[in-house]
XYZ file of C-alpha atoms in Angstrom:
216
model
C 2.454 -6.500 19.949
C 1.878 -3.226 21.423
C 5.252 -1.694 20.645
C 4.787 -2.761 16.830
C 1.181 -1.057 16.539
C 2.363 1.975 18.068
C 5.394 2.150 15.364
C 2.493 1.256 13.054
C 0.623 4.197 14.561
C 4.091 6.558 13.952
C 4.484 5.709 10.428
C 0.703 5.984 9.261
C 0.736 9.782 11.329
C 3.875 10.863 9.861
C 3.255 9.248 6.115
C -0.555 11.144 6.191
C 1.048 14.423 7.281
C 3.394 14.184 4.546
C 0.548 13.455 1.727
C -1.149 16.310 3.017
C 1.554 18.872 1.840
C 1.560 18.059 -1.452
C -1.587 17.533 -3.486
C -1.101 13.775 -4.768
C -2.354 10.344 -5.418
C -1.862 6.518 -6.855
C -3.135 5.485 -10.256
C -3.606 2.104 -10.959
C -2.698 1.141 -14.571
C -2.980 -2.037 -16.914
C -1.201 -1.758 -20.014
C -0.266 -3.718 -22.926
C 2.803 -5.467 -23.494
C 3.958 -2.152 -25.566
C 3.499 0.535 -22.291
C 6.557 1.925 -21.430
C 5.774 3.030 -17.644
C 8.706 4.964 -16.714
C 8.782 6.817 -20.086
C 5.330 7.885 -18.923
C 6.262 9.292 -16.010
C 9.142 10.740 -17.433
C 6.633 13.123 -19.657
C 4.243 13.277 -16.930
C 6.971 15.088 -15.046
C 7.735 17.181 -17.781
C 4.323 17.999 -18.084
C 4.218 19.397 -14.550
C 7.219 21.372 -15.161
C 5.485 23.006 -17.327
C 2.957 23.729 -15.273
C 5.294 25.330 -12.733
C 6.023 22.728 -10.324
C 8.844 22.343 -8.876
C 11.150 19.034 -8.585
C 7.713 17.126 -9.786
C 7.213 13.471 -8.793
C 5.680 10.719 -10.844
C 6.992 7.372 -10.361
C 6.308 3.630 -9.822
C 5.263 2.927 -6.621
C 3.819 -0.615 -7.010
C 4.813 -3.600 -8.973
C 1.488 -5.707 -8.564
C 1.829 -8.885 -11.547
C 2.821 -8.450 -15.102
C 1.693 -5.802 -17.030
C -0.154 -3.902 -14.197
C 1.405 -0.951 -12.064
C 0.790 1.668 -9.958
C 1.699 5.029 -10.224
C 1.998 7.495 -7.720
C 3.110 11.280 -7.546
C 1.152 14.823 -7.991
C -2.312 15.098 -8.954
C -1.454 17.013 -11.860
C 1.216 14.312 -13.481
C -1.883 11.513 -12.672
C -4.387 13.496 -14.395
C -1.937 13.729 -17.456
C -1.155 10.096 -17.859
C -4.907 9.691 -17.473
C -5.606 11.905 -20.328
C -2.728 10.122 -22.840
C -3.318 6.505 -21.612
C -3.520 5.360 -25.149
C -0.171 7.200 -26.540
C 0.823 5.205 -23.555
C -0.706 1.876 -24.231
C -2.190 1.794 -21.244
C -5.464 0.094 -21.348
C -7.264 0.748 -17.939
C -6.597 3.529 -15.574
C -7.989 4.092 -12.117
C -7.382 6.387 -9.299
C -7.262 4.786 -6.129
C -9.023 6.158 -3.255
C -5.856 6.724 -1.114
C -4.592 10.504 0.539
C -1.240 10.535 -1.053
C 1.969 9.206 -3.238
C 2.738 6.326 -0.674
C 5.968 4.731 -1.647
C 7.448 7.625 -3.387
C 10.027 10.487 -2.503
C 7.090 12.555 -1.471
C 7.045 10.385 1.518
C 10.405 11.287 3.005
C 9.012 13.516 5.650
C 7.923 10.429 7.276
C 11.373 8.447 7.052
C 12.949 10.046 10.147
C 9.667 10.000 12.217
C 9.729 5.947 11.722
C 13.413 5.244 11.910
C 13.233 7.312 15.088
C 10.601 5.084 16.896
C 12.435 1.564 15.382
C 15.700 2.617 17.403
C 13.403 2.089 20.458
C 11.785 -1.178 19.605
C 13.778 -4.971 20.229
C 13.516 -6.513 16.647
C 14.037 -10.120 16.723
C 15.271 -12.311 13.605
C 12.092 -13.712 12.318
C 11.265 -17.952 13.096
C 9.979 -18.197 9.677
C 10.977 -16.461 6.491
C 10.200 -13.339 5.774
C 10.208 -11.140 2.609
C 10.671 -7.635 1.869
C 8.953 -6.186 -0.707
C 11.863 -3.413 -1.019
C 13.797 -5.853 -2.700
C 11.752 -9.011 -3.084
C 14.227 -10.874 -0.468
C 14.553 -12.511 2.903
C 14.976 -10.288 5.951
C 18.638 -12.017 7.359
C 18.673 -9.834 10.604
C 17.393 -7.160 12.970
C 19.009 -4.340 11.851
C 18.595 -5.206 8.374
C 14.735 -5.403 9.077
C 15.156 -2.127 10.448
C 16.972 -0.475 7.990
C 14.446 -2.006 5.247
C 11.156 -0.992 7.167
C 12.643 2.598 6.759
C 13.215 2.282 2.975
C 10.187 0.854 2.348
C 8.384 4.302 3.379
C 9.861 5.875 0.147
C 10.637 2.338 -1.858
C 8.201 1.011 -4.841
C 6.748 -2.230 -3.575
C 7.961 -4.725 -5.680
C 5.086 -7.582 -5.077
C 5.775 -9.114 -8.081
C 9.374 -9.462 -7.988
C 8.840 -10.894 -4.087
C 5.596 -13.568 -5.435
C 8.326 -14.731 -7.507
C 10.942 -15.375 -5.039
C 8.731 -16.874 -2.398
C 7.385 -19.341 -4.833
C 10.888 -20.209 -6.486
C 11.536 -23.683 -6.239
C 13.662 -26.584 -8.406
C 12.055 -28.244 -11.482
C 9.614 -30.711 -10.111
C 8.956 -29.707 -6.333
C 5.418 -29.139 -5.215
C 4.490 -25.953 -4.543
C 3.215 -24.994 -0.810
C -0.179 -24.466 0.244
C -0.689 -20.815 0.164
C -3.529 -19.269 2.146
C -5.326 -15.848 1.683
C -6.550 -14.904 5.294
C -9.450 -11.812 5.443
C -12.123 -10.397 3.575
C -11.905 -10.162 -0.324
C -9.305 -12.647 -2.794
C -7.237 -9.946 -4.415
C -3.945 -10.995 -3.223
C -5.124 -14.812 -5.090
C -6.058 -13.165 -8.091
C -2.695 -11.303 -8.145
C -0.913 -14.626 -7.476
C -2.369 -16.332 -10.631
C -1.391 -13.796 -12.439
C 2.462 -13.997 -11.393
C 2.638 -17.686 -11.154
C -0.348 -20.212 -12.000
C 0.590 -23.085 -10.784
C 1.410 -22.080 -7.364
C -2.128 -20.458 -7.483
C -3.321 -23.877 -7.757
C -2.746 -24.569 -4.269
C -4.474 -21.134 -3.042
C -6.892 -21.421 -0.403
C -8.967 -18.515 0.813
C -10.054 -17.950 4.847
C -12.623 -15.506 5.065
C -12.176 -14.486 9.051
C -15.261 -12.774 9.289
C -17.431 -15.473 8.026
C -16.074 -17.549 10.464
C -16.898 -15.054 13.282
C -20.359 -14.814 12.280
C -20.695 -18.766 11.994
C -19.716 -18.972 15.548
C -22.285 -15.920 16.682
C -24.990 -17.828 14.771
């Protein structure tokens, strides 16, 4: 457990250092069905090039649920998208309170430090199914886990696709009970958008409330 936390620390510090190198961020977007996120990103990159920015980054970094994406990249690109939201059929945009463009190629400097620390950790095959949000599929073996944990730093988070994989089942099969543990019900809200039938078996467990009840 301590080794895992050390790997998290190395990853976090490396990502923070990468984010400080370029003024960048993340933009939460909800769009209409007509929205073309990739085309919007392309035009935002062209805008950055017109400002003299070399190799600008603006790409989808998180697939949350149908009609919702997080776009990350240079701040100038994100500002361009906010100003032109109506043109791209974005109904709502909101800058996230983060320091960088996580899950994009701007995080490439963080790849090597994480890869190095993972080599020193013995990873075992999970005893339960664990899904990677890099490809939305189950981890298969230790080397597979190591490879995808490194790739995850610069790859978009396929949360919506992962939800579909987790809850895929034969017609007529009951959905499992789902528990969201911790403060907030954001993951439950996203699950409802992805799969209403699975959400009906959803429950929220607020760990903080349980601790406060014990103390009193």
